[in-house]
Short mmCIF file of C-alpha atoms in Angstrom, two decimals:
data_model
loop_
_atom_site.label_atom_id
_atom_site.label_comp_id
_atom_site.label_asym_id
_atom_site.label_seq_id
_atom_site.Cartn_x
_atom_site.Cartn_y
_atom_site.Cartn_z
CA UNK A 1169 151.43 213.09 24.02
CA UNK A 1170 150.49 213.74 20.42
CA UNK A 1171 150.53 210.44 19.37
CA UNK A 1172 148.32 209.91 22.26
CA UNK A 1173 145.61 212.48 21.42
CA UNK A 1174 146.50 212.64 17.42
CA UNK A 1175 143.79 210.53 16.35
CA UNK A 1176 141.07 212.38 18.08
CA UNK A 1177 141.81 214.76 15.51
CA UNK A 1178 140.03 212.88 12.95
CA UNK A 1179 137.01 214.06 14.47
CA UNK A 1180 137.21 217.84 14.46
CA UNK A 1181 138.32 217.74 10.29
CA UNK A 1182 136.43 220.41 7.84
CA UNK A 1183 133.77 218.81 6.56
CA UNK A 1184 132.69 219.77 2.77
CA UNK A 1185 129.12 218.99 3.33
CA UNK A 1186 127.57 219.95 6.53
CA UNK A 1187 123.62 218.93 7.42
CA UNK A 1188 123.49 220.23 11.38
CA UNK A 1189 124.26 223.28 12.57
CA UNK A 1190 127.56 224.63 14.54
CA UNK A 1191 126.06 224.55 17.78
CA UNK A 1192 125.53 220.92 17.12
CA UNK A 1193 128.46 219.91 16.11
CA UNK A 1194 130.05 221.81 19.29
CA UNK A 1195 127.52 219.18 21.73
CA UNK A 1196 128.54 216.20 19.22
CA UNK A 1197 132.10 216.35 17.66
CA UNK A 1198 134.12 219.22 20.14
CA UNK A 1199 132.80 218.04 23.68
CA UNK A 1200 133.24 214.25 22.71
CA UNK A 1201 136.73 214.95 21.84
CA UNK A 1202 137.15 217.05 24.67
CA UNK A 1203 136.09 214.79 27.73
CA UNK A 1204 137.63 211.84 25.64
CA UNK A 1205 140.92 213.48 25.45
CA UNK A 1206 140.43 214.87 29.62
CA UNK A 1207 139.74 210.97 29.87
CA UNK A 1208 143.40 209.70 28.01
CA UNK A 1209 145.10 212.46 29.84
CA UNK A 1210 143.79 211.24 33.43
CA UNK A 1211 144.44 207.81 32.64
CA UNK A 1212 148.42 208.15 31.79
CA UNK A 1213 149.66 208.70 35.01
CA UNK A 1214 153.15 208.71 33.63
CA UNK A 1215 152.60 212.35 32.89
CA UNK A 1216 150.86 212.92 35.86
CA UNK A 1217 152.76 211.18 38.56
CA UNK A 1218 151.32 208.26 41.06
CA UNK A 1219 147.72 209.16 41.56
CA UNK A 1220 148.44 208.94 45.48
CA UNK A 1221 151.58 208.59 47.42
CA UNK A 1222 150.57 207.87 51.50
CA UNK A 1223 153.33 208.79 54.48
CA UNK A 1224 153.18 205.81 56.82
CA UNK A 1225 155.60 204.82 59.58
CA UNK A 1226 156.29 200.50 59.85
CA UNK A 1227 154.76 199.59 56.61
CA UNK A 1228 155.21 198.94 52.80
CA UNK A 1229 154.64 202.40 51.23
CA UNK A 1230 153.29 200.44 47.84
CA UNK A 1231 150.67 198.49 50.04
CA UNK A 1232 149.41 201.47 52.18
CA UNK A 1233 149.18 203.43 48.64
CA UNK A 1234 147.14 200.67 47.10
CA UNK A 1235 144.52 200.14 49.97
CA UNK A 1236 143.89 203.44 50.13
CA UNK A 1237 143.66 203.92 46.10
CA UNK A 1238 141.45 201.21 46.31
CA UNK A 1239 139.16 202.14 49.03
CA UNK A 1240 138.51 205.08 49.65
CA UNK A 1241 140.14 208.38 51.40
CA UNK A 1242 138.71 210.94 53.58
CA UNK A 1243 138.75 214.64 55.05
CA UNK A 1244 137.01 216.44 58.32
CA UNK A 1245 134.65 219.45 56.21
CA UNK A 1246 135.36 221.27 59.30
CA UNK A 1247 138.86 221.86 58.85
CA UNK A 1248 138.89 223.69 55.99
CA UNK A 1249 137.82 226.86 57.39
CA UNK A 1250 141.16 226.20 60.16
CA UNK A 1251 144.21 228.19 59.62
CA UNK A 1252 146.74 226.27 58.02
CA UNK A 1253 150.35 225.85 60.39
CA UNK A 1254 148.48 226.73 63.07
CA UNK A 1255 145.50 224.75 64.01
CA UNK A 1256 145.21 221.90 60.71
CA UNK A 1257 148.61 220.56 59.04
CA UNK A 1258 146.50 220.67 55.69
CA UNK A 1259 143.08 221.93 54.57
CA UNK A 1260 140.64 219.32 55.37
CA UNK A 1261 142.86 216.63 57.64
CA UNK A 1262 142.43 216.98 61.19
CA UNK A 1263 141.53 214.89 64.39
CA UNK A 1264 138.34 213.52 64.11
CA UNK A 1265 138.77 212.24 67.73
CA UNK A 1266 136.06 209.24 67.04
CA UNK A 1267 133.23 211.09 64.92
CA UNK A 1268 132.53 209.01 62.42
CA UNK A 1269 130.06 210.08 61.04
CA UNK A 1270 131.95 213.62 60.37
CA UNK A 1271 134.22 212.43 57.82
CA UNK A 1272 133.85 213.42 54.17
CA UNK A 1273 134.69 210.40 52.03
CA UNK A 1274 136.29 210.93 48.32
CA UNK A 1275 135.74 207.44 46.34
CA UNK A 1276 135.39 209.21 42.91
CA UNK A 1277 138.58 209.11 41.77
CA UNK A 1278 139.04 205.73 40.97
CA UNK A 1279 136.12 206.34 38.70
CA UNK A 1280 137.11 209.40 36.88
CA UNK A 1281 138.63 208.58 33.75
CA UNK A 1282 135.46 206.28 33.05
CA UNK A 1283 133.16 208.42 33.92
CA UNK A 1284 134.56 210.77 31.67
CA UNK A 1285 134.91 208.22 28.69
CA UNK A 1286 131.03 207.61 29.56
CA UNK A 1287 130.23 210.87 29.03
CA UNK A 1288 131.72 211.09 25.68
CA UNK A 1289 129.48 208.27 24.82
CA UNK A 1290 126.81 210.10 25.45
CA UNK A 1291 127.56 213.40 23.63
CA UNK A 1292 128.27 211.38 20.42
CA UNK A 1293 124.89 209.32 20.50
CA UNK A 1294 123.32 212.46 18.73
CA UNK A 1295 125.34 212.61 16.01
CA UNK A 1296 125.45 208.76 15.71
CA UNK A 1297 121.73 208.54 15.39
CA UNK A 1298 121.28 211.51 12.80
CA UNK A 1299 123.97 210.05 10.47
CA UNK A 1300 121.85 206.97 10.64
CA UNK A 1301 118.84 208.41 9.91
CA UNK A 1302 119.84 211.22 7.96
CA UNK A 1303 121.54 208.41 4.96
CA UNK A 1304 123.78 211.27 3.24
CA UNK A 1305 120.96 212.52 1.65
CA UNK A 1306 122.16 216.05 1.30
CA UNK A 1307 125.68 214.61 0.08
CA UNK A 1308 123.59 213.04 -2.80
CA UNK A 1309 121.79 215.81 -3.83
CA UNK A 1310 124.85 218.48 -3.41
CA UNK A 1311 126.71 215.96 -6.43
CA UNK A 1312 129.81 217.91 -6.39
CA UNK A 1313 127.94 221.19 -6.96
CA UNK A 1314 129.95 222.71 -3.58
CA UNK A 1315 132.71 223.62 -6.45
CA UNK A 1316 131.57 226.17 -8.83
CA UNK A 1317 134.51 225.10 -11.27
CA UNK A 1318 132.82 222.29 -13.31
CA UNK A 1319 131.74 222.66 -16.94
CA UNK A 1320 128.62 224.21 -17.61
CA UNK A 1321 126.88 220.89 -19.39
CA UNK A 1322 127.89 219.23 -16.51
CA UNK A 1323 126.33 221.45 -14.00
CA UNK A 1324 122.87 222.21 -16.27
CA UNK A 1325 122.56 218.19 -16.13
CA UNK A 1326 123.27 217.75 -12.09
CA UNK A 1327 120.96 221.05 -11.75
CA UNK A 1328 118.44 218.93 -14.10
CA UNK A 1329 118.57 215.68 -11.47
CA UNK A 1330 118.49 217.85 -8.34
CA UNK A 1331 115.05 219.77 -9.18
CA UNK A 1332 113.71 216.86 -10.50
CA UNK A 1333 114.35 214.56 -7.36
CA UNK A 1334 112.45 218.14 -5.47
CA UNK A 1335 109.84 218.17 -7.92
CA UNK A 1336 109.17 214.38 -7.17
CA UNK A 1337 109.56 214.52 -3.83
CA UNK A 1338 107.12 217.65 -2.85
CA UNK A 1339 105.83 217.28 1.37
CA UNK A 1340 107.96 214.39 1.54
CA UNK A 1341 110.70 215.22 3.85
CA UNK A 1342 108.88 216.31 7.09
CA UNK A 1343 109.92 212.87 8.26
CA UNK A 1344 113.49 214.06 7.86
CA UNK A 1345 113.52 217.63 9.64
CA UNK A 1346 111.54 216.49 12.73
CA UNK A 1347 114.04 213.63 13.03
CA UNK A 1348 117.11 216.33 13.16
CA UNK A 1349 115.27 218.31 15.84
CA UNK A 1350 114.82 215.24 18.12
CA UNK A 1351 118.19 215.13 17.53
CA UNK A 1352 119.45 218.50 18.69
CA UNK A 1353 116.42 218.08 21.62
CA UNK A 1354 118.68 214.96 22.82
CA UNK A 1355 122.05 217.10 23.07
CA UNK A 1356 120.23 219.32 25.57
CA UNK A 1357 118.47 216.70 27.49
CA UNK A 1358 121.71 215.01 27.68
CA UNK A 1359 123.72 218.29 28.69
CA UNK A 1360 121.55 218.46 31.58
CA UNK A 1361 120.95 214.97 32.41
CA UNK A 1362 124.86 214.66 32.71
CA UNK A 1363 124.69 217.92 34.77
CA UNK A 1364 122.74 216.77 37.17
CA UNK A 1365 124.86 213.24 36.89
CA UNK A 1366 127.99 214.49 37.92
CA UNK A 1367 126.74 217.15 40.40
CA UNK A 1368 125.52 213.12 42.21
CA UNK A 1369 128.60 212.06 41.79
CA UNK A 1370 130.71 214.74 43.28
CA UNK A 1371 128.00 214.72 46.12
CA UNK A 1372 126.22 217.70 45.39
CA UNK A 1373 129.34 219.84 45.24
CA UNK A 1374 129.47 220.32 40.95
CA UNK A 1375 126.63 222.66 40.00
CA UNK A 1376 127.92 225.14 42.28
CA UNK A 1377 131.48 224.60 41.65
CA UNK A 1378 132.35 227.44 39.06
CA UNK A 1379 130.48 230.07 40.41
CA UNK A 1380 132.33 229.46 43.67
CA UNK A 1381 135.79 229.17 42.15
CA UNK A 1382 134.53 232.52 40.49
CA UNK A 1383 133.70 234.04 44.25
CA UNK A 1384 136.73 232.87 45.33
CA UNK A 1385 139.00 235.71 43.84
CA UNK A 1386 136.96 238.16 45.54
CA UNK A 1387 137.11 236.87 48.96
CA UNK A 1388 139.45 238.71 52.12
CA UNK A 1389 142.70 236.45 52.02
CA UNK A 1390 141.63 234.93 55.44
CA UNK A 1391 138.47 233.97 54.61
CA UNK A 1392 138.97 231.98 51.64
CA UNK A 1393 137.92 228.00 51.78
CA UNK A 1394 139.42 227.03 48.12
CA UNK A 1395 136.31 225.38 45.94
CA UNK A 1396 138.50 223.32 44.28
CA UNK A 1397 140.27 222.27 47.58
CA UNK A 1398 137.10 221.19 48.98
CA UNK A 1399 135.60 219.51 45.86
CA UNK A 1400 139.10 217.77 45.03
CA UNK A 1401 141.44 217.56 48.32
CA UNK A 1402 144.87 217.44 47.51
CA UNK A 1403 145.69 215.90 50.97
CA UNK A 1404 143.37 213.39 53.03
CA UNK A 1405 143.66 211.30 55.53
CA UNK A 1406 143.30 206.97 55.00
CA UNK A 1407 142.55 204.56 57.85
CA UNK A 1408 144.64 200.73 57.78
CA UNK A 1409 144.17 197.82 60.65
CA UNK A 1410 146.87 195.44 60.40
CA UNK A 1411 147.51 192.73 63.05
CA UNK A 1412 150.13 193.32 66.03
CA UNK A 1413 152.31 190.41 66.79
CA UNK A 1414 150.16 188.66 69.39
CA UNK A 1415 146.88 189.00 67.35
CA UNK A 1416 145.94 192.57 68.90
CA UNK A 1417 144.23 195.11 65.79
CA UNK A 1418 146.82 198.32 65.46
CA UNK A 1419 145.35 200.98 63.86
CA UNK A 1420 147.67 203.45 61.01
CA UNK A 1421 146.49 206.47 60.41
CA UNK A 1422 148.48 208.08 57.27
CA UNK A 1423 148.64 211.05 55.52
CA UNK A 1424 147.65 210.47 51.34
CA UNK A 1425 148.50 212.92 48.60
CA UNK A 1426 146.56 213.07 45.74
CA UNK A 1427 148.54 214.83 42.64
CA UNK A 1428 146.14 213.45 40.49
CA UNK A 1429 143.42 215.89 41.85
CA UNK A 1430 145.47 218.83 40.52
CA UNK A 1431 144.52 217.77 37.02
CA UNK A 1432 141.09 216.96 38.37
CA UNK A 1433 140.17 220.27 39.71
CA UNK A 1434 141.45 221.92 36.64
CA UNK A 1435 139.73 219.63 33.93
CA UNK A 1436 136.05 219.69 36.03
CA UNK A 1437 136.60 223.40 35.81
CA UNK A 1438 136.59 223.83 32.01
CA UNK A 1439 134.05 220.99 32.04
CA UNK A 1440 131.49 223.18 34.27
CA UNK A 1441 132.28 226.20 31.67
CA UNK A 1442 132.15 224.49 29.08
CA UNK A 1443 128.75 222.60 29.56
CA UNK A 1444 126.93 226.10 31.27
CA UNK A 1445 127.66 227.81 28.32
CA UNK A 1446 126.60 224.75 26.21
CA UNK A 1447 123.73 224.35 27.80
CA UNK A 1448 122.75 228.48 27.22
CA UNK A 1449 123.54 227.74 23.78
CA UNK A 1450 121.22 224.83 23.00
CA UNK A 1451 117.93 226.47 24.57
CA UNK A 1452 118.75 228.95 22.32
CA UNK A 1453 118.90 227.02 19.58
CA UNK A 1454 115.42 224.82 20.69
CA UNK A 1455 113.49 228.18 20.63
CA UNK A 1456 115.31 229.54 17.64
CA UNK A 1457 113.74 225.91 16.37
CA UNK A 1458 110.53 226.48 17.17
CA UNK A 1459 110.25 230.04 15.85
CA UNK A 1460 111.05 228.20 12.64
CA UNK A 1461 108.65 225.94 13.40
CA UNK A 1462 105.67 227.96 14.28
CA UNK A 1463 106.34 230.88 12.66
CA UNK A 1464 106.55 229.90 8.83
CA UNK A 1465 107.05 234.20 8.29
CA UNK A 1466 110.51 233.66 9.30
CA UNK A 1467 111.53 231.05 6.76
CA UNK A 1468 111.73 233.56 3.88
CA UNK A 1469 114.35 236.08 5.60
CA UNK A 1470 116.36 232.88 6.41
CA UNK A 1471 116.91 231.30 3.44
CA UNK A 1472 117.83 234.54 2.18
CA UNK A 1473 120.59 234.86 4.49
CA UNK A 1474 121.86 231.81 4.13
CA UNK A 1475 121.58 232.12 0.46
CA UNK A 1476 122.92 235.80 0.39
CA UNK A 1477 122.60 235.54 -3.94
CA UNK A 1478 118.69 235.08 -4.09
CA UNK A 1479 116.22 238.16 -3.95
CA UNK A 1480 113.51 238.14 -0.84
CA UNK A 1481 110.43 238.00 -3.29
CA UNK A 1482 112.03 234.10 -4.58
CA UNK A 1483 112.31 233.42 -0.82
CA UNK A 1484 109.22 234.20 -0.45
CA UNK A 1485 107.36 232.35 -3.65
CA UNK A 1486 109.37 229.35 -2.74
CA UNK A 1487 108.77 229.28 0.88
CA UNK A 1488 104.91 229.57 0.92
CA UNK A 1489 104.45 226.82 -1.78
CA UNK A 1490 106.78 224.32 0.53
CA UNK A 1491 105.90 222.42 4.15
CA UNK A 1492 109.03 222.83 6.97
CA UNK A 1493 110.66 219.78 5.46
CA UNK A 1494 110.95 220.72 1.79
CA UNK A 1495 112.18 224.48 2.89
CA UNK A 1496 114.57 222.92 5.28
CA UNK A 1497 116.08 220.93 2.49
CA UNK A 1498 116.42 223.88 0.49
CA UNK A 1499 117.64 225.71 3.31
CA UNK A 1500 120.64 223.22 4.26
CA UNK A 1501 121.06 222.86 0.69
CA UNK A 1502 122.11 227.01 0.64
CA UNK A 1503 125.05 226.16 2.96
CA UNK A 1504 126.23 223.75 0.78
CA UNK A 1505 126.09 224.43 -2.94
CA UNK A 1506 127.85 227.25 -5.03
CA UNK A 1507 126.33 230.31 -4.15
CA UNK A 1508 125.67 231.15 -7.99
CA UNK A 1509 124.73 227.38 -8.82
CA UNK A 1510 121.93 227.71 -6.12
CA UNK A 1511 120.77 230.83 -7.10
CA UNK A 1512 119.88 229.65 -10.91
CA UNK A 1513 118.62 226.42 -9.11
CA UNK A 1514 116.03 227.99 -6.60
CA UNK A 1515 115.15 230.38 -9.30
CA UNK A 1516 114.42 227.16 -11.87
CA UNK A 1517 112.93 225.49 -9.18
CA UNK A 1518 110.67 228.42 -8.73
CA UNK A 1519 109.21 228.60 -12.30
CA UNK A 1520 108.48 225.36 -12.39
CA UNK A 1521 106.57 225.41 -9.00
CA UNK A 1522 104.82 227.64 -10.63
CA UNK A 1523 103.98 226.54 -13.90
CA UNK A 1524 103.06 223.03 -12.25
CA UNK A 1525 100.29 225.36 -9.77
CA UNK A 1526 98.83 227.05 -13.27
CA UNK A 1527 98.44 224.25 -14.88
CA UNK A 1528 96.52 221.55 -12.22
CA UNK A 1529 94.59 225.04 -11.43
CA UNK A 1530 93.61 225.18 -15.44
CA UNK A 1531 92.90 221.44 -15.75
CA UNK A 1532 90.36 221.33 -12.51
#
């Protein structure tokens, strides 16, 4: 199993230069590993077991259990509120005695383990696109300066290159900030989206699913209809038609067990947590975005906090003589650079922000 899953390791490894923020790696690098590795583990069925096993009397067990795999498998809603021993064999399988039309057909499982390898598409198409358009800028810039133990000529000259590229490059990196939010705007459009995706896909049955496995602790004993039951039967019934010996259509009705739905039930379970809470976390983040966005007060305080070294009136000087994109630089620059190193930096940068304002103000 851990040479199975090993390499998705590869993606969750400490980076030394970060440019997007924790909750987006969590959409990007975590939940892509996690549905890839809910995919792998679904998809070995030797440490699962046979993802169905059908009792039928007078035919090929291997046959019956591939029809049905293949098709599809079915329960009567209805029976799930029976007692069980008494009045229904199993939750869900009972006597439909010729109502069609009141059978509840399961043909997602086949479909699963793509679907789930889909979905970690998805969450990685974020972090795909910024890396594209974000070119390792702040990797460039940063030079090494993340390590406080090079020699001081060494630092003074990267220092030297680093506020000159800023100087140079004054209102020129809106571009660049508004192309990270789009960015973290897609991981919550495609949180939802694939909320609303797989609640269609489980027939309605998945955006209530946690809240009713929640409920179901707290229900009387024989009252309880199990969510995850319902949602993923671990018995069903399957339908074959085989000809008789003179040509007459016999009809088998067997009993199908579906082991693989224990690991179903249990993986969509963490999913729905996982992606609620995700979800909570990213519209936080989209109006913590736009208070950054609209409300330039709060850049200041920020990069003071992230900087932790640098005094609130430098904050400020810096911050009102900068648009969004230049102060975001500097503030994703914070998180990356020696604390100290930034701090003579920002403070260098300052002056010279300042001596550059005097002087076009004295020469108009």
């Amino acid at each position: 199993m851990y040479k199975l899953l090993g390499g998705f390791a590869h993606y969750l490894k400490w980076q030394d230069v970060t440019t997007d923020s924790m909750v987006f790696r969590m959409h990007n690098l975590f939940t892509t590993v996690l549905l890839l590795t809910c995919s792998v583990i679904i998809t070995a069925t030797q440490y699962v077991g046979n993802p169905i096993s059908c009792i039928v009397q007078g035919l090929p067990t291997h046959a019956i259990n591939t029809y049905c795999w293949i098709t599809s498998t079915f329960t009567m809603p209805d029976a799930f509120n029976r007692q069980i021993g008494v009045e229904v064999a199993h939750p869900g399988v009972a006597n439909d005695f010729g109502d069609f039309d009141a059978r509840k057909y399961y043909t997602y499982y086949q479909w699963v383990c793509f679907v789930l390898f889909f979905q970690a598409m998805l969450c990685y198409v974020p972090h795909w696109l910024w890396n594209a358009w974000e070119g390792s800028l702040i990797s460039t810039l940063v030079m090494g300066l993340n390590h406080g133990l090079n020699k001081e000529d060494v630092v003074s000259k990267k220092k030297g290159v680093l506020m000159d590229y800023l100087m140079s490059h004054i209102k020129r990196h809106n571009t660049y900030v508004y192309r990270y939010f789009v960015c973290e705007v897609l991981c919550l459009v495609n949180i939802l989206t694939q909320l609303y995706l797989m609640n269609r896909f489980f027939d309605g049955e998945f955006l209530s699913y946690g809240l009713r496995v929640v409920q179901f602790s707290d229900v009387p004993q024989e009252e309880r209809v199990d969510p995850m039951v319902y949602v993923f039967p671990r018995v069903t019934k399957c339908i074959f038609h085989k000809y008789g010996a003179s040509g007459t259509i016999q009809k088998h009705d067997s009993l199908c067990i579906l082991p693989l739905n224990i690991v179903n039930e249990k993986t969509y379970i963490f999913i729905w947590f996982w992606f609620v809470i995700l979800s909570f976390l990213l519209v936080g983040l989209m109006l913590y975005r736009a208070a950054i966005i609209f409300l330039p007060v709060m850049r200041p305080r920020l990069l003071q906090l992230s900087a932790r070294v640098l005094s609130i009136e430098t904050c400020r000087s810096i911050s009102k003589k900068l648009d969004l994109g230049d102060w975001w630089i500097l503030y994703v620059l914070s998180g990356n650079m020696d604390s100290l190193i930034y701090r003579d930096m920002l403070q260098e940068l300052t002056k010279k922000m300042g001596s550059g304002s005097n002087s076009q103000a004295v020469n108009a």
